[in-house]
mmCIF file of C-alpha atoms in Angstrom:
data_model
loop_
_atom_site.group_PDB
_atom_site.id
_atom_site.type_symbol
_atom_site.label_atom_id
_atom_site.label_comp_id
_atom_site.label_asym_id
_atom_site.label_seq_id
_atom_site.Cartn_x
_atom_site.Cartn_y
_atom_site.Cartn_z
ATOM 1 C CA UNK N 1 123.522 199.290 87.531
ATOM 2 C CA UNK N 2 119.759 199.356 87.243
ATOM 3 C CA UNK N 3 119.797 199.319 83.475
ATOM 4 C CA UNK N 4 121.646 196.022 83.096
ATOM 5 C CA UNK N 5 119.291 194.399 85.655
ATOM 6 C CA UNK N 6 116.360 195.529 83.536
ATOM 7 C CA UNK N 7 117.980 193.999 80.503
ATOM 8 C CA UNK N 8 118.551 190.744 82.359
ATOM 9 C CA UNK N 9 114.925 190.623 83.462
ATOM 10 C CA UNK N 10 113.690 191.310 79.967
ATOM 11 C CA UNK N 11 116.057 188.692 78.559
ATOM 12 C CA UNK N 12 114.883 186.195 81.146
ATOM 13 C CA UNK N 13 111.260 186.953 80.297
ATOM 14 C CA UNK N 14 112.029 186.524 76.609
ATOM 15 C CA UNK N 15 113.699 183.189 77.368
ATOM 16 C CA UNK N 16 110.638 182.006 79.307
ATOM 17 C CA UNK N 17 108.391 182.938 76.407
ATOM 18 C CA UNK N 18 110.647 180.968 74.077
ATOM 19 C CA UNK N 19 110.508 177.971 76.417
ATOM 20 C CA UNK N 20 106.707 178.129 76.461
ATOM 21 C CA UNK N 21 106.638 178.200 72.676
ATOM 22 C CA UNK N 22 108.943 175.179 72.544
ATOM 23 C CA UNK N 23 106.774 173.336 75.055
ATOM 24 C CA UNK N 24 103.695 174.112 72.994
ATOM 25 C CA UNK N 25 105.463 172.664 69.942
ATOM 26 C CA UNK N 26 106.704 169.590 71.807
ATOM 27 C CA UNK N 27 104.769 166.254 71.726
ATOM 28 C CA UNK N 28 103.526 166.810 75.274
ATOM 29 C CA UNK N 29 102.263 170.264 74.324
ATOM 30 C CA UNK N 30 100.525 168.857 71.287
ATOM 31 C CA UNK N 31 98.982 166.173 73.475
ATOM 32 C CA UNK N 32 97.514 168.846 75.743
ATOM 33 C CA UNK N 33 96.068 170.615 72.714
ATOM 34 C CA UNK N 34 94.648 167.321 71.404
ATOM 35 C CA UNK N 35 92.791 166.766 74.660
ATOM 36 C CA UNK N 36 90.745 169.907 74.144
ATOM 37 C CA UNK N 37 87.443 169.908 72.248
ATOM 38 C CA UNK N 38 88.519 168.816 68.750
ATOM 39 C CA UNK N 39 86.222 170.934 66.537
ATOM 40 C CA UNK N 40 86.733 174.493 65.474
ATOM 41 C CA UNK N 41 83.785 176.898 65.578
ATOM 42 C CA UNK N 42 82.863 176.520 61.910
ATOM 43 C CA UNK N 43 83.127 172.718 62.096
ATOM 44 C CA UNK N 44 80.868 172.653 65.134
ATOM 45 C CA UNK N 45 78.432 175.018 63.378
ATOM 46 C CA UNK N 46 78.364 172.774 60.288
ATOM 47 C CA UNK N 47 77.694 169.653 62.377
ATOM 48 C CA UNK N 48 74.995 171.458 64.356
ATOM 49 C CA UNK N 49 73.375 172.679 61.126
ATOM 50 C CA UNK N 50 73.178 169.145 59.687
ATOM 51 C CA UNK N 51 71.824 167.857 62.990
ATOM 52 C CA UNK N 52 69.105 170.530 63.035
ATOM 53 C CA UNK N 53 68.066 169.744 59.453
ATOM 54 C CA UNK N 54 67.649 166.054 60.296
ATOM 55 C CA UNK N 55 65.875 166.895 63.555
ATOM 56 C CA UNK N 56 63.434 169.224 61.774
ATOM 57 C CA UNK N 57 62.576 166.489 59.270
ATOM 58 C CA UNK N 58 61.945 163.998 62.076
ATOM 59 C CA UNK N 59 59.791 166.507 63.934
ATOM 60 C CA UNK N 60 57.641 167.083 60.828
ATOM 61 C CA UNK N 61 57.089 163.327 60.477
ATOM 62 C CA UNK N 62 56.312 163.056 64.186
ATOM 63 C CA UNK N 63 53.691 165.809 63.992
ATOM 64 C CA UNK N 64 51.834 164.061 61.152
ATOM 65 C CA UNK N 65 51.165 161.011 63.339
ATOM 66 C CA UNK N 66 47.939 160.642 65.332
ATOM 67 C CA UNK N 67 48.127 162.158 68.810
ATOM 68 C CA UNK N 68 47.313 158.773 70.343
ATOM 69 C CA UNK N 69 50.662 157.391 69.151
ATOM 70 C CA UNK N 70 52.845 160.032 70.809
ATOM 71 C CA UNK N 71 53.128 158.575 74.294
ATOM 72 C CA UNK N 72 54.666 155.299 73.118
ATOM 73 C CA UNK N 73 57.147 156.780 70.639
ATOM 74 C CA UNK N 74 60.587 156.478 72.158
ATOM 75 C CA UNK N 75 63.834 154.829 71.166
ATOM 76 C CA UNK N 76 63.992 151.347 72.714
ATOM 77 C CA UNK N 77 66.953 150.703 75.021
ATOM 78 C CA UNK N 78 66.023 147.192 76.179
ATOM 79 C CA UNK N 79 64.261 144.187 74.655
ATOM 80 C CA UNK N 80 61.305 144.900 76.937
ATOM 81 C CA UNK N 81 61.012 148.420 75.494
ATOM 82 C CA UNK N 82 61.250 146.955 71.994
ATOM 83 C CA UNK N 83 58.462 144.437 72.582
ATOM 84 C CA UNK N 84 56.165 147.180 73.910
ATOM 85 C CA UNK N 85 56.996 149.410 70.940
ATOM 86 C CA UNK N 86 56.387 146.581 68.482
ATOM 87 C CA UNK N 87 52.973 145.747 69.986
ATOM 88 C CA UNK N 88 52.006 149.418 69.935
ATOM 89 C CA UNK N 89 53.150 150.137 66.375
ATOM 90 C CA UNK N 90 51.983 146.936 64.666
ATOM 91 C CA UNK N 91 48.470 148.262 63.978
ATOM 92 C CA UNK N 92 49.718 151.692 62.905
ATOM 93 C CA UNK N 93 52.222 150.075 60.505
ATOM 94 C CA UNK N 94 49.384 148.113 58.867
ATOM 95 C CA UNK N 95 47.009 151.091 58.606
ATOM 96 C CA UNK N 96 49.607 153.669 57.495
ATOM 97 C CA UNK N 97 52.490 151.720 55.915
ATOM 98 C CA UNK N 98 53.922 154.652 53.911
ATOM 99 C CA UNK N 99 54.015 157.029 56.887
ATOM 100 C CA UNK N 100 55.448 154.360 59.141
ATOM 101 C CA UNK N 101 58.214 153.368 56.733
ATOM 102 C CA UNK N 102 59.103 157.025 56.177
ATOM 103 C CA UNK N 103 59.350 157.613 59.921
ATOM 104 C CA UNK N 104 61.250 154.370 60.476
ATOM 105 C CA UNK N 105 63.788 155.092 57.738
ATOM 106 C CA UNK N 106 64.296 158.697 58.853
ATOM 107 C CA UNK N 107 64.882 157.629 62.451
ATOM 108 C CA UNK N 108 67.295 154.843 61.484
ATOM 109 C CA UNK N 109 69.337 157.067 59.146
ATOM 110 C CA UNK N 110 69.389 159.851 61.758
ATOM 111 C CA UNK N 111 70.739 157.455 64.406
ATOM 112 C CA UNK N 112 73.334 156.013 62.035
ATOM 113 C CA UNK N 113 74.503 159.431 60.826
ATOM 114 C CA UNK N 114 74.989 160.896 64.287
ATOM 115 C CA UNK N 115 76.281 157.700 65.924
ATOM 116 C CA UNK N 116 73.333 157.303 68.305
ATOM 117 C CA UNK N 117 73.356 153.802 69.883
ATOM 118 C CA UNK N 118 70.359 151.528 69.378
ATOM 119 C CA UNK N 119 70.193 150.716 65.657
ATOM 120 C CA UNK N 120 70.300 147.001 66.508
ATOM 121 C CA UNK N 121 66.872 147.401 68.136
ATOM 122 C CA UNK N 122 65.625 149.113 64.976
ATOM 123 C CA UNK N 123 66.861 146.144 62.944
ATOM 124 C CA UNK N 124 65.054 143.710 65.240
ATOM 125 C CA UNK N 125 61.904 145.823 64.902
ATOM 126 C CA UNK N 126 62.098 145.591 61.104
ATOM 127 C CA UNK N 127 62.167 141.809 61.297
ATOM 128 C CA UNK N 128 59.293 141.716 63.784
ATOM 129 C CA UNK N 129 57.032 144.006 61.704
ATOM 130 C CA UNK N 130 57.993 143.278 58.087
ATOM 131 C CA UNK N 131 59.427 139.766 57.976
ATOM 132 C CA UNK N 132 62.812 138.650 56.684
ATOM 133 C CA UNK N 133 62.787 139.834 53.053
ATOM 134 C CA UNK N 134 61.300 143.324 53.447
ATOM 135 C CA UNK N 135 62.965 143.768 56.831
ATOM 136 C CA UNK N 136 66.385 142.876 55.429
ATOM 137 C CA UNK N 137 65.929 145.293 52.521
ATOM 138 C CA UNK N 138 64.931 148.105 54.888
ATOM 139 C CA UNK N 139 67.815 147.493 57.292
ATOM 140 C CA UNK N 140 70.486 147.297 54.583
ATOM 141 C CA UNK N 141 69.070 150.379 52.835
ATOM 142 C CA UNK N 142 68.934 152.427 56.033
ATOM 143 C CA UNK N 143 72.280 151.240 57.367
ATOM 144 C CA UNK N 144 73.972 152.034 54.044
ATOM 145 C CA UNK N 145 72.286 155.436 53.790
ATOM 146 C CA UNK N 146 73.198 156.313 57.374
ATOM 147 C CA UNK N 147 76.779 155.100 56.940
ATOM 148 C CA UNK N 148 77.097 157.164 53.742
ATOM 149 C CA UNK N 149 75.783 160.263 55.522
ATOM 150 C CA UNK N 150 78.253 159.636 58.343
ATOM 151 C CA UNK N 151 81.060 159.238 55.762
ATOM 152 C CA UNK N 152 80.367 162.644 54.206
ATOM 153 C CA UNK N 153 79.865 164.293 57.587
ATOM 154 C CA UNK N 154 83.208 162.871 58.700
ATOM 155 C CA UNK N 155 84.803 164.156 55.509
ATOM 156 C CA UNK N 156 83.684 167.613 56.602
ATOM 157 C CA UNK N 157 84.500 167.556 60.324
ATOM 158 C CA UNK N 158 85.629 164.037 61.252
ATOM 159 C CA UNK N 159 89.425 164.219 61.257
ATOM 160 C CA UNK N 160 89.840 166.056 64.602
ATOM 161 C CA UNK N 161 87.180 163.863 66.246
ATOM 162 C CA UNK N 162 88.776 160.566 65.194
ATOM 163 C CA UNK N 163 92.264 161.816 66.076
ATOM 164 C CA UNK N 164 90.902 162.816 69.466
ATOM 165 C CA UNK N 165 88.996 159.598 70.224
ATOM 166 C CA UNK N 166 91.022 156.832 68.546
ATOM 167 C CA UNK N 167 94.542 158.032 67.617
ATOM 168 C CA UNK N 168 96.171 154.586 67.890
ATOM 169 C CA UNK N 169 93.345 152.764 66.115
ATOM 170 C CA UNK N 170 93.420 155.328 63.304
ATOM 171 C CA UNK N 171 97.154 154.805 62.765
ATOM 172 C CA UNK N 172 96.618 151.042 62.658
ATOM 173 C CA UNK N 173 93.728 151.385 60.196
ATOM 174 C CA UNK N 174 95.745 153.723 57.973
ATOM 175 C CA UNK N 175 98.661 151.284 57.869
ATOM 176 C CA UNK N 176 96.375 148.362 56.996
ATOM 177 C CA UNK N 177 94.674 150.324 54.226
ATOM 178 C CA UNK N 178 98.056 151.348 52.777
ATOM 179 C CA UNK N 179 99.105 147.683 52.564
ATOM 180 C CA UNK N 180 95.910 146.633 50.766
ATOM 181 C CA UNK N 181 95.295 149.454 48.273
ATOM 182 C CA UNK N 182 95.157 147.121 45.265
ATOM 183 C CA UNK N 183 92.515 144.846 46.835
ATOM 184 C CA UNK N 184 90.837 147.417 49.011
ATOM 185 C CA UNK N 185 87.269 146.272 48.321
ATOM 186 C CA UNK N 186 88.026 142.767 49.608
ATOM 187 C CA UNK N 187 89.531 144.142 52.812
ATOM 188 C CA UNK N 188 86.619 146.518 53.380
ATOM 189 C CA UNK N 189 84.171 143.645 52.834
ATOM 190 C CA UNK N 190 86.077 141.635 55.449
ATOM 191 C CA UNK N 191 85.796 144.507 57.940
ATOM 192 C CA UNK N 192 82.065 144.922 57.297
ATOM 193 C CA UNK N 193 81.242 141.223 57.595
ATOM 194 C CA UNK N 194 83.319 140.576 60.715
ATOM 195 C CA UNK N 195 83.367 142.509 64.003
ATOM 196 C CA UNK N 196 87.114 143.198 63.653
ATOM 197 C CA UNK N 197 86.566 146.972 63.819
ATOM 198 C CA UNK N 198 83.360 148.733 64.959
ATOM 199 C CA UNK N 199 81.163 149.994 62.113
ATOM 200 C CA UNK N 200 81.068 153.400 63.796
ATOM 201 C CA UNK N 201 84.847 153.698 63.536
ATOM 202 C CA UNK N 202 84.841 152.500 59.907
ATOM 203 C CA UNK N 203 82.208 155.089 58.949
ATOM 204 C CA UNK N 204 84.166 157.932 60.538
ATOM 205 C CA UNK N 205 87.702 156.884 59.623
ATOM 206 C CA UNK N 206 87.182 155.812 55.994
ATOM 207 C CA UNK N 207 87.247 159.305 54.415
ATOM 208 C CA UNK N 208 90.190 160.273 56.624
ATOM 209 C CA UNK N 209 92.358 157.423 55.278
ATOM 210 C CA UNK N 210 91.250 158.180 51.696
ATOM 211 C CA UNK N 211 88.985 155.209 51.037
ATOM 212 C CA UNK N 212 87.048 156.103 47.858
ATOM 213 C CA UNK N 213 83.307 156.422 48.393
ATOM 214 C CA UNK N 214 82.375 153.851 45.727
ATOM 215 C CA UNK N 215 84.438 151.199 47.541
ATOM 216 C CA UNK N 216 83.037 152.268 50.907
ATOM 217 C CA UNK N 217 79.487 152.120 49.498
ATOM 218 C CA UNK N 218 79.835 148.687 47.830
ATOM 219 C CA UNK N 219 81.516 147.181 50.885
ATOM 220 C CA UNK N 220 78.738 148.535 53.104
ATOM 221 C CA UNK N 221 75.851 147.335 50.910
ATOM 222 C CA UNK N 222 77.232 143.818 50.506
ATOM 223 C CA UNK N 223 79.126 143.435 53.770
ATOM 224 C CA UNK N 224 76.220 144.320 56.054
ATOM 225 C CA UNK N 225 73.906 141.674 54.589
ATOM 226 C CA UNK N 226 75.040 138.661 56.710
ATOM 227 C CA UNK N 227 74.850 140.417 60.096
ATOM 228 C CA UNK N 228 71.628 142.214 59.111
ATOM 229 C CA UNK N 229 70.046 138.897 58.096
ATOM 230 C CA UNK N 230 70.897 137.397 61.489
ATOM 231 C CA UNK N 231 69.384 140.378 63.330
ATOM 232 C CA UNK N 232 66.251 140.666 61.182
ATOM 233 C CA UNK N 233 65.554 136.951 61.418
ATOM 234 C CA UNK N 234 65.904 137.126 65.206
ATOM 235 C CA UNK N 235 63.206 139.821 65.162
ATOM 236 C CA UNK N 236 60.675 137.188 64.054
ATOM 237 C CA UNK N 237 61.094 135.464 67.423
ATOM 238 C CA UNK N 238 61.344 138.652 69.454
ATOM 239 C CA UNK N 239 59.344 137.182 72.337
ATOM 240 C CA UNK N 240 61.855 134.337 72.762
ATOM 241 C CA UNK N 241 64.980 136.512 72.631
ATOM 242 C CA UNK N 242 66.457 136.924 76.125
ATOM 243 C CA UNK N 243 69.422 139.182 75.387
ATOM 244 C CA UNK N 244 70.948 141.057 72.471
ATOM 245 C CA UNK N 245 74.169 139.169 73.182
ATOM 246 C CA UNK N 246 72.395 135.966 72.122
ATOM 247 C CA UNK N 247 72.385 137.243 68.536
ATOM 248 C CA UNK N 248 76.132 136.755 68.158
ATOM 249 C CA UNK N 249 77.155 133.544 69.883
ATOM 250 C CA UNK N 250 80.390 131.705 69.066
ATOM 251 C CA UNK N 251 78.806 129.752 66.218
ATOM 252 C CA UNK N 252 77.485 132.911 64.548
ATOM 253 C CA UNK N 253 80.804 134.727 64.960
ATOM 254 C CA UNK N 254 82.641 131.736 63.476
ATOM 255 C CA UNK N 255 80.379 131.817 60.414
ATOM 256 C CA UNK N 256 80.902 135.574 59.972
ATOM 257 C CA UNK N 257 84.683 135.216 60.219
ATOM 258 C CA UNK N 258 84.581 132.330 57.732
ATOM 259 C CA UNK N 259 82.700 134.486 55.227
ATOM 260 C CA UNK N 260 85.091 137.364 55.885
ATOM 261 C CA UNK N 261 88.134 135.137 55.399
ATOM 262 C CA UNK N 262 86.806 133.949 52.029
ATOM 263 C CA UNK N 263 86.323 137.571 50.963
ATOM 264 C CA UNK N 264 89.856 138.411 52.123
ATOM 265 C CA UNK N 265 91.420 135.427 50.319
ATOM 266 C CA UNK N 266 92.288 137.295 47.048
ATOM 267 C CA UNK N 267 94.268 139.856 49.055
ATOM 268 C CA UNK N 268 96.199 137.158 50.930
ATOM 269 C CA UNK N 269 96.983 135.248 47.727
ATOM 270 C CA UNK N 270 98.246 138.388 46.021
ATOM 271 C CA UNK N 271 100.560 139.209 48.946
ATOM 272 C CA UNK N 272 101.892 135.626 48.852
ATOM 273 C CA UNK N 273 102.753 135.951 45.140
ATOM 274 C CA UNK N 274 104.528 139.244 45.807
ATOM 275 C CA UNK N 275 106.681 137.683 48.529
ATOM 276 C CA UNK N 276 107.533 134.729 46.268
#
């Protein structure tokens, strides 16, 4: 009688193993897996390698600056920090414009590539130190370069991160892109001009939903100009600015959405003709 009992136990154990496998394959099991750290070892190593390359470049630029400048070099987190940084760097920017611009651009692109908050303060600083025209050129150049770097980094390791952080938003974005494939540039321009979706999400999700880089690049270069102009111009009156929220009041948002709607108009007209 012992032998059959052994068989029953083994069969029961086998059944439990099968149940565990089914649970692992079920939606709830997949959800548990999705909640773990989303990158594999090689993906994490690749991201860390890119981060270290950028960090080494920034460190080299930092070490070429005079020792007297070190104590004030920090990323601004408030308008007060930004005003202090601007007053401290104004003379250095005039005496060493090439070094300063190199350091400024490297820092901006680094922050944009690795999704470090605070680029809006860097945009305000450009307006305060360089004026509207040069400041706008610098901001658009750096924002586009950083967004492009983020695009290619996401193409390498971004899919698990975006699926982990924004699964619902990614599905929505993918559906919207699928509906507007023929006029994709217009839709991407609309997204860049208006705050409909965060730029961080657009940078990360674009390669995942198969947006071609040339469309992503053109939409970024052109679409960031209106918001960048508003920020850079505000940098001229940095002393009068009370809060970053003052940059985008209802009037400014209405203007941005108006521009975005005009850019989206060809897509809407085409869909209307299709329905007719």
